[in-house]
Coordinates of C-alpha atoms in Angstrom, one line a residue:
X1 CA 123.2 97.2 101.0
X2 CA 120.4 95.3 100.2
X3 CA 120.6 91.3 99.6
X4 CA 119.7 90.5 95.9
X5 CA 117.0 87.5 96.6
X6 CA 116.0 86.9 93.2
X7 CA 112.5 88.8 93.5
X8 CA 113.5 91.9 91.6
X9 CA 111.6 92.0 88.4
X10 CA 110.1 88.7 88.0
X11 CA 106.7 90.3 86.5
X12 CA 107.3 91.1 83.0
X13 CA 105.5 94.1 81.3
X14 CA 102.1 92.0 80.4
X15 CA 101.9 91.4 84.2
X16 CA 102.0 95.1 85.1
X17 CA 100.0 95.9 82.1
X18 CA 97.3 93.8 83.7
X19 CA 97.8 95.3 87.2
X20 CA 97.5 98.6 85.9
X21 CA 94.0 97.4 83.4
X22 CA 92.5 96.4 86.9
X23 CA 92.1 99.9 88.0
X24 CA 89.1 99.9 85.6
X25 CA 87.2 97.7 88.5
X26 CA 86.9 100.5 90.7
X27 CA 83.9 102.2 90.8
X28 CA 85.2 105.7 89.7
X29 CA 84.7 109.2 91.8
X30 CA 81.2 110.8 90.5
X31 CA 82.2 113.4 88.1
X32 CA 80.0 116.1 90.4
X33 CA 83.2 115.7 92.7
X34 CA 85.3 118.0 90.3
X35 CA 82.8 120.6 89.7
X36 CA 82.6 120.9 93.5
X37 CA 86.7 121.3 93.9
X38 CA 86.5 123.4 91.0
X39 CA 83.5 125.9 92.9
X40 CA 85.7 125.8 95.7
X41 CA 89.0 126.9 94.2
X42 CA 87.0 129.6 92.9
X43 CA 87.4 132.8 95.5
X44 CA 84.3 134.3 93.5
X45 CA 81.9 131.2 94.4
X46 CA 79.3 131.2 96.5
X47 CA 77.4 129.1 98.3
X48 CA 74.2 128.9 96.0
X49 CA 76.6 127.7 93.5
X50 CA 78.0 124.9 95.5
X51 CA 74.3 123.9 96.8
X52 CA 73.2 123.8 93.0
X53 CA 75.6 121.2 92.0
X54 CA 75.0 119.1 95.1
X55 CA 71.7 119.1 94.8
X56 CA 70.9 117.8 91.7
X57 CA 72.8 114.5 92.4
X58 CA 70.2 112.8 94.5
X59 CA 72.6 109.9 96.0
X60 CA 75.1 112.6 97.2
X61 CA 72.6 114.7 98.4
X62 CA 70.9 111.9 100.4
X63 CA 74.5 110.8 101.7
X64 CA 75.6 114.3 102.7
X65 CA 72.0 114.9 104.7
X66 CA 73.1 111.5 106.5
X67 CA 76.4 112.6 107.7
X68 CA 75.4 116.2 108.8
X69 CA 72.7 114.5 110.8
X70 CA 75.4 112.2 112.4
X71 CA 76.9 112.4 115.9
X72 CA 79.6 113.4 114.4
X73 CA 78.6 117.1 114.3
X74 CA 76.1 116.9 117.0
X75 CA 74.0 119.9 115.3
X76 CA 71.5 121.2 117.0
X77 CA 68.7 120.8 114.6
X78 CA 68.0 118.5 112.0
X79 CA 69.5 119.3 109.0
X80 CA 67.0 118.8 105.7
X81 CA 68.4 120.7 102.8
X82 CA 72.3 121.0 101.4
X83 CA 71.7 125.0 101.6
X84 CA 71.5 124.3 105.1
X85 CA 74.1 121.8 105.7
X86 CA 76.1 124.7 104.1
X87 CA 75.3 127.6 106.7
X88 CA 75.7 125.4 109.5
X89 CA 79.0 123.3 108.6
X90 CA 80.2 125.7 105.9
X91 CA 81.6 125.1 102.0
X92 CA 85.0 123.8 103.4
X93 CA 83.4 121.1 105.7
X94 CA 80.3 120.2 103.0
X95 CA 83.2 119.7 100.5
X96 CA 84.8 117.0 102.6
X97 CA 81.4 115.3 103.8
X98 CA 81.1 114.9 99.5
X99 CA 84.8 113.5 98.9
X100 CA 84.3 111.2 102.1
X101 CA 80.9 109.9 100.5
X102 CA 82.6 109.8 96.5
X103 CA 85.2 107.4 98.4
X104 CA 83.6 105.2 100.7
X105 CA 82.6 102.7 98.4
X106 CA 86.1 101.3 96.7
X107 CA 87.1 101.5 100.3
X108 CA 85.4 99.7 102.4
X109 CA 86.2 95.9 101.1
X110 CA 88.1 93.5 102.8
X111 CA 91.9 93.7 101.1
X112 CA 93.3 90.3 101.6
X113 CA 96.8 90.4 100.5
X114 CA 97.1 93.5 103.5
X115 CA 95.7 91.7 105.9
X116 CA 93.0 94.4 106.5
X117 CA 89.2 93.2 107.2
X118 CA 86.2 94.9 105.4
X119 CA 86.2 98.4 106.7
X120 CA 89.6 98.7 107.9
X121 CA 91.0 100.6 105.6
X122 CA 88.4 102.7 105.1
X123 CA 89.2 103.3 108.9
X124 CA 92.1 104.6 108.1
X125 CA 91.8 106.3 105.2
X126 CA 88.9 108.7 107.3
X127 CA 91.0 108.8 109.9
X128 CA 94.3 110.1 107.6
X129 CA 91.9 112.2 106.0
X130 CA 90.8 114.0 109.1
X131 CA 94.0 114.6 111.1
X132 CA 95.6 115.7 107.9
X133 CA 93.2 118.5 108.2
X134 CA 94.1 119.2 111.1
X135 CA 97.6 119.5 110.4
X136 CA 96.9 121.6 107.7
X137 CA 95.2 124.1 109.6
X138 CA 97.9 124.2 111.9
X139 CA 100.3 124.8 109.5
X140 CA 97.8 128.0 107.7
X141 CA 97.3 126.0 104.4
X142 CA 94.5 127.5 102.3
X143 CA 93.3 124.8 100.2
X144 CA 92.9 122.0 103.1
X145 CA 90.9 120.4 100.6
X146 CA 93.8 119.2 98.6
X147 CA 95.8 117.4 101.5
X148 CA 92.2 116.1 102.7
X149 CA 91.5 114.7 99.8
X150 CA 95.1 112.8 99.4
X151 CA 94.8 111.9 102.4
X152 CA 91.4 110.0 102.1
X153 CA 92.8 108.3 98.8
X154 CA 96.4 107.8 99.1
X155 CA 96.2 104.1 99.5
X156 CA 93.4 103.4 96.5
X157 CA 96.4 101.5 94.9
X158 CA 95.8 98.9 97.5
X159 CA 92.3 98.0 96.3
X160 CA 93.6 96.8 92.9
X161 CA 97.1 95.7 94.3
X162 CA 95.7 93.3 97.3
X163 CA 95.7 90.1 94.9
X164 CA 98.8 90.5 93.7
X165 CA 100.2 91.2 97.1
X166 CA 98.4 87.9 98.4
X167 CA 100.4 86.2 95.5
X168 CA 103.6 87.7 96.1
X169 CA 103.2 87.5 99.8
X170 CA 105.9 85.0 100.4
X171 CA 108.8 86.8 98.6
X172 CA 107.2 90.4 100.1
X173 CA 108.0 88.9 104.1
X174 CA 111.2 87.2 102.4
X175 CA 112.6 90.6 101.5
X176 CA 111.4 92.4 104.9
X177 CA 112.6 90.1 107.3
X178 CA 115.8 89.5 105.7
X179 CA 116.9 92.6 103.4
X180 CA 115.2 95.5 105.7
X181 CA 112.8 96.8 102.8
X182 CA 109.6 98.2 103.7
X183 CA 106.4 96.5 103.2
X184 CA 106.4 99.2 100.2
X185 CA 109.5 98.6 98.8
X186 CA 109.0 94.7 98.8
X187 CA 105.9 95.1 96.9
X188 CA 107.7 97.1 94.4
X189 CA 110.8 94.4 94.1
X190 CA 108.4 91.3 94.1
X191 CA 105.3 92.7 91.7
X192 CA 107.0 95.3 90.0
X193 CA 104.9 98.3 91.5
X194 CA 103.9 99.6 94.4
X195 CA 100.6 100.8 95.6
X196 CA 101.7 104.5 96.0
X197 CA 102.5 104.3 92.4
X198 CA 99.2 102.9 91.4
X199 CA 97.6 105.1 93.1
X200 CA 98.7 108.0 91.4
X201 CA 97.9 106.0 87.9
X202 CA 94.3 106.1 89.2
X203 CA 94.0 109.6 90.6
X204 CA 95.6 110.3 87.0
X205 CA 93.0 108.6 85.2
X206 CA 90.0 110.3 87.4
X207 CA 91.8 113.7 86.6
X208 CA 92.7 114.9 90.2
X209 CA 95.3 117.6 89.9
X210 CA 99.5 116.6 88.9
X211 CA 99.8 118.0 92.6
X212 CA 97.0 115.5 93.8
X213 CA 99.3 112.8 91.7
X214 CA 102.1 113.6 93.4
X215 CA 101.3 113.9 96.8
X216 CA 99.8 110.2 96.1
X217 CA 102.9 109.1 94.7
X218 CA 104.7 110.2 97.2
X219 CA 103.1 110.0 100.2
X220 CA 105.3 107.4 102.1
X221 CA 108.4 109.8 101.2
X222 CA 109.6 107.5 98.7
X223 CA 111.8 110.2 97.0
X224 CA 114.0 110.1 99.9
X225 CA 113.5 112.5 102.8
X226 CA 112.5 115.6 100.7
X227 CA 110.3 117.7 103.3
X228 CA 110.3 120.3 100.8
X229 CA 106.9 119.7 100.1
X230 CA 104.1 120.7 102.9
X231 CA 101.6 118.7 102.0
X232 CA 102.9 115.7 100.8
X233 CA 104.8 115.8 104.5
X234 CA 101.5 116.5 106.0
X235 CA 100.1 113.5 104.3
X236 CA 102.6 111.3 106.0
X237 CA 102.4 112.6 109.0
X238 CA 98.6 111.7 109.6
X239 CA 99.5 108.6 107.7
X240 CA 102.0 107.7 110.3
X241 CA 100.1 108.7 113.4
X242 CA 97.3 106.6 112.2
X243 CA 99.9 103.5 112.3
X244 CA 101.0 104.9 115.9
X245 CA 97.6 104.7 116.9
X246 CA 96.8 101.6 115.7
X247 CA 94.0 102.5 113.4
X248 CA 93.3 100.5 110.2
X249 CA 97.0 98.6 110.4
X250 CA 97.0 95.8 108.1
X251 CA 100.3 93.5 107.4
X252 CA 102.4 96.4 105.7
X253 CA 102.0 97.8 108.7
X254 CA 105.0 96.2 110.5
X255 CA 107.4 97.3 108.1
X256 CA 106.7 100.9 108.2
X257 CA 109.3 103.5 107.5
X258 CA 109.2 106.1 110.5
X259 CA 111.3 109.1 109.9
X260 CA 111.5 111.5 112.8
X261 CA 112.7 114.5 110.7
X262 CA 109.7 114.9 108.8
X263 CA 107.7 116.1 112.1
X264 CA 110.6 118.0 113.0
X265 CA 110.2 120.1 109.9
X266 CA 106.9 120.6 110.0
X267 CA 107.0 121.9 113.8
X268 CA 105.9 119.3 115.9
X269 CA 107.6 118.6 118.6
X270 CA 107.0 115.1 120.9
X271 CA 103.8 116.9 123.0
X272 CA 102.0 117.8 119.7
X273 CA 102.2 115.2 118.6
X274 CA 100.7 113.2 121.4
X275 CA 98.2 115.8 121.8
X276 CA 96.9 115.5 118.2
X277 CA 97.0 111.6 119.2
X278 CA 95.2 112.1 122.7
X279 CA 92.6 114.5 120.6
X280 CA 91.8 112.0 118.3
X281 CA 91.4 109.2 120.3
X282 CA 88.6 110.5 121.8
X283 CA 86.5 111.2 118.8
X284 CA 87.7 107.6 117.4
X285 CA 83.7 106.4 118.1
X286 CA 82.4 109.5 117.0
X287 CA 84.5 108.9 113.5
X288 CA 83.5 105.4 113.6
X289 CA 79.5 106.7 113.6
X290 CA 80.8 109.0 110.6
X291 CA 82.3 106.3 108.5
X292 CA 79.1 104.1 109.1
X293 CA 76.7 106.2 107.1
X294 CA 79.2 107.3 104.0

């Protein structure tokens, strides 16, 4: 049972309101980004199609030419046009190289109240991104975009929530050292919400998918251990190897919830999962190079 401390609901509904108004300083995800799902959802696209929309958004193209031409990929030409980025990656991987460059910027900044330095969460957040991918694959979903894509964004709520947090940050450590909560479930007694659930107010208000919403939402399992759905578990997953590994761990950090089961669902036994770590690990720098120039 947990202690009553006196830090449930001391923000009254002007104070959330306010919380939730701030989400109108992020810099929003270019519109282009949802024709581009949309083209790729379609079975009947084609690549001309997805080229044409990239294109004629000069910042995105310029972006996308960087990170094709990164280490990264290690292509063996230079790549000059998004037509050719798209033979020699292909639509699914262009598509990512686009989300990773639509999210970089709200990203990269220091968060204070977490603890995390200026890129640090952007560290992670690329990092998420790609080994939920990778779990994706291994589990045969089609649309790899989606679980990319939540994975890259799941902790946007953090970006507007980091003040508050700093504020709060007294009662947060109050209710994790001596009630158990999770960093998550502090920030929800002592503020009122948690950066899961802001999150999914702003992937709401840049019209990602309810699915999108929800995997947001939910991505630190916080409607109990449901591993009924695949991708929100995948999401966890790579959001909880990321912790293992050390990558982009701010204060929350240390009061993580771990949960065992959820791998066991999904399939991966002890040696996966240290080979997905071992895997990664050695690409670390070459993500590192990738995240530099989105």
């Amino acid at each position: 049972m947990v202690e009553d401390v006196g830090y449930g609901g001391d923000r009254d509904m002007t104070d959330i309101q306010k919380i939730i108004k701030d989400i109108d300083t992020l810099k929003p995800i270019p519109m282009v980004t949802s024709k581009i799902m949309s083209i790729v959802e379609d079975p009947e696209s084609s690549i001309h199609e997805l080229s044409q929309v990239v294109t004629y958004d000069q910042s995105l193209t310029a972006n996308l030419l960087k990170l094709c031409n990164s280490a990264y990929f290690g292509l063996p030409r230079q790549i000059d046009s998004v037509h050719q980025a798209i033979v020699y990656l292909g639509m699914d991987q262009v598509v990512d190289l686009v989300l990773l460059a639509g999210g970089a910027e709200n990203l990269r900044r220091e968060q204070k109240g977490y603890d995390l330095l200026e890129g640090e969460l952007w560290k992670n957040s690329v990092s998420s991104a790609l080994i939920a991918k990778e779990l994706a694959e291994k589990k045969g979903i089609k649309n790899t975009h989606l679980v990319f894509t939540a994975a890259l964004l799941k902790d946007i709520g953090k970006v507007v929530l980091s003040q508050y947090v700093a504020e709060s940050f007294e009662k947060i450590t109050v209710l994790v050292s001596k009630c158990g909560l999770s960093f998550r479930e502090a920030e929800k007694k002592a503020i009122g919400i948690d950066h899961a659930e802001l999150g999914s107010m702003v992937s709401e208000k840049w019209n990602f998918s309810h699915k999108m919403v929800e995997i947001i939402r939910n991505h630190h399992l916080s409607k109990g251990l449901s591993n009924s759905d695949l991708e929100t578990s995948i999401v966890y997953a790579a959001d909880t190897l990321c912790m293992m590994m050390g990558i982009g761990i701010g204060c929350d950090g240390l009061a993580y919830r771990f949960h065992q089961e959820v791998f066991e669902h999904l399939g991966f036994c002890e040696k996966n999962i240290q080979e997905i770590m071992a895997g990664f690990g050695e690409k670390i720098q070459q993500v590192e190079d990738l995240m530099s120039l989105s």
